[in-house]
Structures are given as structure tokens and as C-alpha cells.
CSV table of C-alpha atoms in Angstrom, one decimal:
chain,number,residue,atom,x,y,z
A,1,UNK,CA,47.9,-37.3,-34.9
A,2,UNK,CA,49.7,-37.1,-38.2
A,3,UNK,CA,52.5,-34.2,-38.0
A,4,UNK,CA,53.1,-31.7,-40.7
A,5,UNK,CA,56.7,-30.1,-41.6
A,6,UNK,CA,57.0,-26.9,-43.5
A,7,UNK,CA,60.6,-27.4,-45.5
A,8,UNK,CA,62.6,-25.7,-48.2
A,9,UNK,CA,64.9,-26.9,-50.5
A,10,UNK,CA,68.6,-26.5,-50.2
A,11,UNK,CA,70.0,-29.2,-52.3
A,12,UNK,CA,69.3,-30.7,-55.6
A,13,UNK,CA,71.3,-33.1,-57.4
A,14,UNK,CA,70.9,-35.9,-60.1
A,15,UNK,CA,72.0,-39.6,-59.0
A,16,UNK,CA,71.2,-40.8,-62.1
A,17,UNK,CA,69.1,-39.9,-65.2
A,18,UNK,CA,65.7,-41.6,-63.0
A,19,UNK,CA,66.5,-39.8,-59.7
A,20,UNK,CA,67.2,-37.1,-57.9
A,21,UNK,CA,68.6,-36.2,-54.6
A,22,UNK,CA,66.8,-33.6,-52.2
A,23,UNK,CA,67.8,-32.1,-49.0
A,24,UNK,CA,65.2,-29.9,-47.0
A,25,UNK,CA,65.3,-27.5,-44.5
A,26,UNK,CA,62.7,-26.5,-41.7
A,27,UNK,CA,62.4,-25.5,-38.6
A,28,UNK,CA,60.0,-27.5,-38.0
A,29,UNK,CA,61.8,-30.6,-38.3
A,30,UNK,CA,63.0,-29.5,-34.7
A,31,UNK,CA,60.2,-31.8,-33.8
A,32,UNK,CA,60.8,-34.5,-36.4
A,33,UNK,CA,61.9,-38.2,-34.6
A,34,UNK,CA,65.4,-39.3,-35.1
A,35,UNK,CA,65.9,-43.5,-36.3
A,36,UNK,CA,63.3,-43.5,-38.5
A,37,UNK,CA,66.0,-44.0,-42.1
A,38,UNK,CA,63.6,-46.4,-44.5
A,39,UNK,CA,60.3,-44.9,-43.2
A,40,UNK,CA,58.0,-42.7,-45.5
A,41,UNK,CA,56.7,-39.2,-45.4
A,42,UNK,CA,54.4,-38.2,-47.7
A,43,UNK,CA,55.0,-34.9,-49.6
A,44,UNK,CA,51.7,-32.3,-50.4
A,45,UNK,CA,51.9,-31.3,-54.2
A,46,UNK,CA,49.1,-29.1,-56.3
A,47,UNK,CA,47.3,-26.4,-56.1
A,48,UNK,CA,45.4,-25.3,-53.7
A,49,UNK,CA,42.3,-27.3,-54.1
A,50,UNK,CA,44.0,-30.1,-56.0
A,51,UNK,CA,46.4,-30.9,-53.5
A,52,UNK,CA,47.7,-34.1,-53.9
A,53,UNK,CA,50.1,-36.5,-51.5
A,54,UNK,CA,52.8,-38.9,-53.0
A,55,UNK,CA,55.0,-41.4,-50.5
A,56,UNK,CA,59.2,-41.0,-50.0
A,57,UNK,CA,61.7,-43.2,-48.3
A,58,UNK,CA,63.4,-41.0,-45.8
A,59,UNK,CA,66.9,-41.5,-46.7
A,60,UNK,CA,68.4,-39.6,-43.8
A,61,UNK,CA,67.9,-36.9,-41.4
A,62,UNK,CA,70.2,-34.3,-39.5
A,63,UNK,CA,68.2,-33.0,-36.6
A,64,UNK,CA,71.2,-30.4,-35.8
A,65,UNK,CA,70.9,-28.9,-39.2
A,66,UNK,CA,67.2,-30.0,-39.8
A,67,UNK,CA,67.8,-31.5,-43.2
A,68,UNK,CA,65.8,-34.1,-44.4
A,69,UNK,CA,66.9,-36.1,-47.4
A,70,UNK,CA,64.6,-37.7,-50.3
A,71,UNK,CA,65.4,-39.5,-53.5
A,72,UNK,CA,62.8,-38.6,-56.2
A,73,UNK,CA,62.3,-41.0,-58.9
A,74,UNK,CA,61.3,-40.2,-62.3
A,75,UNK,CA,59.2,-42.2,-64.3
A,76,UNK,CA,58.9,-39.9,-67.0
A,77,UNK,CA,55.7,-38.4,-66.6
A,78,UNK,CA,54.5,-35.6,-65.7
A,79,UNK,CA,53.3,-36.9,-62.3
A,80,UNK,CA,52.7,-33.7,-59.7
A,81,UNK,CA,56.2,-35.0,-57.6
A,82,UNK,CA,58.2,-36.1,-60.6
A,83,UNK,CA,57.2,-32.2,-62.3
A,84,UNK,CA,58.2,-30.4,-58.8
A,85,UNK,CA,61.3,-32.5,-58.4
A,86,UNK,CA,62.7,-31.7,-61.8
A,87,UNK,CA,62.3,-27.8,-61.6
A,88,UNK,CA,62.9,-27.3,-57.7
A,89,UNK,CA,65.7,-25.3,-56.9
A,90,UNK,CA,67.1,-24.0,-53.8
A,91,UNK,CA,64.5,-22.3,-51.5
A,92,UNK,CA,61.0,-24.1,-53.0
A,93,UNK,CA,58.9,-24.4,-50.8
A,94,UNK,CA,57.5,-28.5,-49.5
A,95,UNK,CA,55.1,-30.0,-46.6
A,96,UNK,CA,55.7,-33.0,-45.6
A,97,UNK,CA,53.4,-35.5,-43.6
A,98,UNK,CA,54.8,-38.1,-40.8
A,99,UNK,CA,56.7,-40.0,-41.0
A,100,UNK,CA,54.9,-43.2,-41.4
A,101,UNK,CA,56.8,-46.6,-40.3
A,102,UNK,CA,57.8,-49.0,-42.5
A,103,UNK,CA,58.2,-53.2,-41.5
A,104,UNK,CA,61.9,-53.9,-41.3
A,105,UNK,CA,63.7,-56.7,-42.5
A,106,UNK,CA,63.9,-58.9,-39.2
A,107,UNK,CA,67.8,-59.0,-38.2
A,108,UNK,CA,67.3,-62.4,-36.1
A,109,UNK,CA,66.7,-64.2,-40.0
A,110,UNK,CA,69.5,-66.5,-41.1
A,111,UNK,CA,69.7,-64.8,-44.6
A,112,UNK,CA,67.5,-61.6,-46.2
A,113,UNK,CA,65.4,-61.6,-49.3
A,114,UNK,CA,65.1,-58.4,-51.1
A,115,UNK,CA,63.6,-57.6,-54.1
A,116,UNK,CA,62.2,-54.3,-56.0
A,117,UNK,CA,61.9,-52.4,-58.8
A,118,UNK,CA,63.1,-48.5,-59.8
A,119,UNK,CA,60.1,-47.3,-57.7
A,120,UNK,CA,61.3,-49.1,-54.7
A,121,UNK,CA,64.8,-48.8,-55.3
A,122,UNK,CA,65.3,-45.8,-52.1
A,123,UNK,CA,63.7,-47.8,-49.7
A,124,UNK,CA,66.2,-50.7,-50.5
A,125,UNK,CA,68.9,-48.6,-50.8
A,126,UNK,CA,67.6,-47.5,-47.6
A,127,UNK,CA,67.2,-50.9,-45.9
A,128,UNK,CA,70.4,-52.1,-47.1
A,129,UNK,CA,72.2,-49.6,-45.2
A,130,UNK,CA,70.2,-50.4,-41.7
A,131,UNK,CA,71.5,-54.4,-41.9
A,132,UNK,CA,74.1,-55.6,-39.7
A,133,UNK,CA,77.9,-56.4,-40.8
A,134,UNK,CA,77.2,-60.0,-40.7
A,135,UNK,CA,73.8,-60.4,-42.3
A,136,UNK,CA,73.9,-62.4,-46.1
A,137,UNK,CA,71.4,-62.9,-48.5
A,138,UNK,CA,69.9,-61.7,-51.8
A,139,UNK,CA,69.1,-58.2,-52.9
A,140,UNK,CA,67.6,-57.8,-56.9
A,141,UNK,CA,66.8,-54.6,-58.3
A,142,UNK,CA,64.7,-54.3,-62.0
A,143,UNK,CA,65.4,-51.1,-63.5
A,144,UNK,CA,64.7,-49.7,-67.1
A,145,UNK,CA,68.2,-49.2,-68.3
A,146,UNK,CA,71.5,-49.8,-66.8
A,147,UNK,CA,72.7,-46.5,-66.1
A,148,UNK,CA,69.8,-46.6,-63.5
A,149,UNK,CA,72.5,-48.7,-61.1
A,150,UNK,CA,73.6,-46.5,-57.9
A,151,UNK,CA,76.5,-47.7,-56.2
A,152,UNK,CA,74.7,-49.1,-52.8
A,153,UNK,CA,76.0,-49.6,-49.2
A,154,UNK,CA,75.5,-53.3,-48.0
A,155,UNK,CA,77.2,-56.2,-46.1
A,156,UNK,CA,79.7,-58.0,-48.1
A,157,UNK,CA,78.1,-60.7,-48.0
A,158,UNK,CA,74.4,-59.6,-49.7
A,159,UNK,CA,74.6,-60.3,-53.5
A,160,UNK,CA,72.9,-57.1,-54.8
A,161,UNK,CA,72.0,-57.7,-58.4
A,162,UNK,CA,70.4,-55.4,-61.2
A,163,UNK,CA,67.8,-56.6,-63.7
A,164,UNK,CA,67.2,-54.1,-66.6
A,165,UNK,CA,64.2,-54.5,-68.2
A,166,UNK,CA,63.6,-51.9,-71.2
A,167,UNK,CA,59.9,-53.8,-71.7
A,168,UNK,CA,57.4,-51.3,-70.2
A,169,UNK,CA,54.4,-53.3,-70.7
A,170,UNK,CA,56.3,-56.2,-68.8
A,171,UNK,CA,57.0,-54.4,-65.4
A,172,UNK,CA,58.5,-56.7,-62.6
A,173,UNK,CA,58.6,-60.1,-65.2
A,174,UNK,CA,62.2,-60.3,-65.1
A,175,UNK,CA,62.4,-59.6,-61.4
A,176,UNK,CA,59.8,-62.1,-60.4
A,177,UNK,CA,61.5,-64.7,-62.7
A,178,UNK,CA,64.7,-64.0,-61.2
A,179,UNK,CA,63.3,-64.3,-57.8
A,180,UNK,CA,62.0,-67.5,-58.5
A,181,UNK,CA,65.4,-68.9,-59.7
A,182,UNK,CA,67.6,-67.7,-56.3
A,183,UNK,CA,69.1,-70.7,-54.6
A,184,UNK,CA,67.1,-71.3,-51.3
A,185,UNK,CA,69.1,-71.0,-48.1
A,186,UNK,CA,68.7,-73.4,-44.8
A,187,UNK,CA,67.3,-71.8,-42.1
A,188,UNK,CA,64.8,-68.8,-41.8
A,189,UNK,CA,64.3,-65.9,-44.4
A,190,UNK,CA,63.2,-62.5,-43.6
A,191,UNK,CA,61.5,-60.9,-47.4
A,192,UNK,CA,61.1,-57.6,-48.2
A,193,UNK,CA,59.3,-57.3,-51.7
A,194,UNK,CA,57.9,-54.0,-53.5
A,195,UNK,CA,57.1,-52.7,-57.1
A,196,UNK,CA,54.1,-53.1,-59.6
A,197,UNK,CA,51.0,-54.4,-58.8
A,198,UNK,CA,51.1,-57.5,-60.8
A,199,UNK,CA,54.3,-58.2,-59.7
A,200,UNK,CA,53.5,-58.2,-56.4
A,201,UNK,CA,50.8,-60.6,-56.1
A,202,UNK,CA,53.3,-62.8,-58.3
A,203,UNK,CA,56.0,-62.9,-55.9
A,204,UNK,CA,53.7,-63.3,-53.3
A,205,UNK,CA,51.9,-66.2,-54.9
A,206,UNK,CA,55.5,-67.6,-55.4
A,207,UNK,CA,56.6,-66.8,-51.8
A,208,UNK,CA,53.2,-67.7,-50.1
A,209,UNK,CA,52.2,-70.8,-51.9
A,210,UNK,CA,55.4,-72.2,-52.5
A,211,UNK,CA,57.9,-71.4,-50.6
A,212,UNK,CA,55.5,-71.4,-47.4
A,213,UNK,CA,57.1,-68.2,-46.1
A,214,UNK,CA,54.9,-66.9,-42.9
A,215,UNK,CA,53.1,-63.3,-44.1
A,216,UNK,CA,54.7,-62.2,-40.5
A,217,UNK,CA,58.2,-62.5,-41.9
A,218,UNK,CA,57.8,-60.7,-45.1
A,219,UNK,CA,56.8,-57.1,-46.5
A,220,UNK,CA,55.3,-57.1,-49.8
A,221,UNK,CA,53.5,-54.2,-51.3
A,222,UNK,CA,53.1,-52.6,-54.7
A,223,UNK,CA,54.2,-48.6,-54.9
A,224,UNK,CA,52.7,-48.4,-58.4
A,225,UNK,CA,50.1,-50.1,-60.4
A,226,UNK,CA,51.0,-50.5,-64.9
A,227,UNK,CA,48.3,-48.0,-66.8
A,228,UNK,CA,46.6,-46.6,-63.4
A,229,UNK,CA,47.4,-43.6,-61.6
A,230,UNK,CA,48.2,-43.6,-58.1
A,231,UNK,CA,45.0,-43.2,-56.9
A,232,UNK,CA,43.6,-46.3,-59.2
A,233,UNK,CA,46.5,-48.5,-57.7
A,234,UNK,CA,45.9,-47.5,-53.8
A,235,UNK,CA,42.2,-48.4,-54.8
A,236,UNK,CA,43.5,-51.9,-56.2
A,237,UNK,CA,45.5,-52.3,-53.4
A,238,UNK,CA,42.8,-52.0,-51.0
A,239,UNK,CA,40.6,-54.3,-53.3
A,240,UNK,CA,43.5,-56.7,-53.1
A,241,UNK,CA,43.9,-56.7,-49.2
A,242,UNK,CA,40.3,-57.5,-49.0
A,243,UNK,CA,40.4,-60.5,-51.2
């Protein structure tokens, strides 16, 4: 049974001019199971009988204080959680759904694959945090303007790279060429792939077909779908899974 938390706001800070930083509060995050950094909860936003939900990396959790902490992106709309992240100050009010788990990247791989775009960029942050000291590998990040960079914690030894790409009518191109062009290790990769729909199903044409990489040892999956709202792309994703 899905649980439901009841939190306020305490914090709210910009990262950068495309996120912001949220602690919440609640008591009822008493209940709320510890380990689960780079899993989802889904927040409840709208009115009353146009109550939406919308899906957020859990960054980290204090279960002495109760805090829970989400990045919100913004993508410049006027989306229901980009609209209540940008005006929500200290004490508004926030239910939260799950948490819902998440595939890993697989710490037994010789060398990790990540690559995402701004939408995706707190579960990598997220993911690159929960990797051991020793593991290596590839992490690229598209984003729409440099000053979208955060300063990430990772192994020294992943190569974290940013792609900007002002073209919004070209989401994930230069991420997918980019993946394309990273030199291919010896030994076995563990992938972890999200962003736009198109882009998906390119890297996973490329990863799939080409590179013969096992579905079992990757995570692909699109967060947002170019011209559709997020109800249109969970319908094309569903469409998608089915094919």
C-alpha cells in the first residue's frame, strides 16, 4: 500500500537559475524508510479536484529531524510543481507519495554508464553519490545553458561531463551523439540512461542493437516527452513498453 506524508516547507534555496533546493518537515516522515537516496516520491499539486502528481529524486533524508530533501527543476513553464516550487516559502504545505524504488547502477560492473539530461540531472546527482570509491566510468549531463552545472560528488575516477544544448527543438541530440562517441571499456558495463522521449529510444537503439548491452544491466526511461504534457508522455511511454 502506497504511504502518504503530510510535510511543510522549511528550506528553499536556488542551486542554479533551473533548480531549486527543498527541505520538508513532517511528522509523518516518522514512518518514512531510511536508504532509499535516488528513489522517487511523487508530490500531490492542484486543487482540490484537479489534483495532480509529479515524480522527485529523493536527495536525502534525516529521520531524526524528519527532513526530506528535493531538487525541483524548472523548465520554465508554468507546470503545477515548477509554479509551487518557485513561490513556496517556509511553512507551505506538501503530500508526498512513497517512495517508489528506483534500479541502481549494479556495483559488481567493471565501469558505469551514465547519461541524462536537466530533467534527470537529481537522480544522477543522486546516483553519483551512492557509487563506491573505486568505481570509473562515464557520467554526461545535457543541459540548456552552462550556468546549469552543479558541482557533483563522484569517484575520481567517473569523468562527469556537461553538454549544453541551447536548441529546444533538439532535446537529448547532443547527449545521444556524445554517448555514441565514448570510448568502450573491456569488461561489463552497468547503464543508467534518462531524459526525453526521443532520446531515449535513441540511446536505447544505440545501446541495445549495437552495443548488445543486456536490458537487465541498464535503466533507461524518459522523465519528459518534447511538445506533450506529462500525462501525454506517461501515455507514450506505456505505448512504447508495449511495442
Amino acid at each position: 500500500m502506497t504511504s502518504e506524508y503530510h510535510v511543510t516547507v522549511v528550506t528553499s534555496r536556488e542551486l542554479t537559475p533551473y533548480m531549486r533546493r527543498i527541505t520538508l518537515h513532517g511528522e509523518s516522515l516518522a514512518a518514512f524508510p531510511q536508504n532509499r537516496q535516488g528513489d522517487y516520491v511523487k508530490g500531490r499539486f492542484g486543487g482540490l479536484f484537479n489534483r495532480v502528481l509529479r515524480s522527485f529524486t529523493v536527495r536525502d533524508f534525516d529521520a531524526t529531524a524528519k527532513h526530506i530533501v528535493l531538487d525541483f527543476v524548472d523548465h520554465g513553464d508554468n507546470g503545477p510543481a515548477s509554479a509551487w516550487a518557485r513561490t513556496a516559502s517556509p511553512g507551505a504545505a506538501l503530500t508526498l507519495r512513497g517512495p517508489g524504488q528506483v534500479k541502481r547502477l549494479d556495483p559488481q560492473a567493471d565501469w558505469i554508464l551514465i547519461a541524462g539530461d536537466l530533467s534527470a540531472l537529481p537522480a544522477i546527482a543522486a546516483n553519483l553519490e551512492l557509487l563506491g570509491a573505486d568505481a570509473c566510468g562515464h557520467a554526461l549531463i545535457e543541459v540548456p545553458s552552462a550556468d546549469a552545472a552543479l558541482e557533483l560528488v563522484a569517484p575520481p575516477d567517473v569523468e562527469i561531463e556537461w553538454i549544453v544544448n541551447e536548441d529546444t527543438n533538439a532535446p537529448n541530440r547532443l547527449l545521444v551523439e556524445r554517448l555514441r562517441q565514448v570510448p568502450w571499456q573491456s569488461g561489463r558495463t552497468s547503464v543508467w540512461f534518462a531524459g526525453e522521449f526521443d532520446g531515449m529510444r535513441a540511446a536505447r537503439s544505440y545501446l541495445r542493437d549495437e552495443r548488445g548491452i543486456d536490458r537487465r544491466e541498464m535503466y533507461l526511461s524518459c522523465y519528459w516527452k518534447l511538445g506533450a504534457t506529462d500525462e501525454g508522455m506517461k501515455r507514450a511511454k506505456r505505448a512504447d513498453a508495449q511495442s
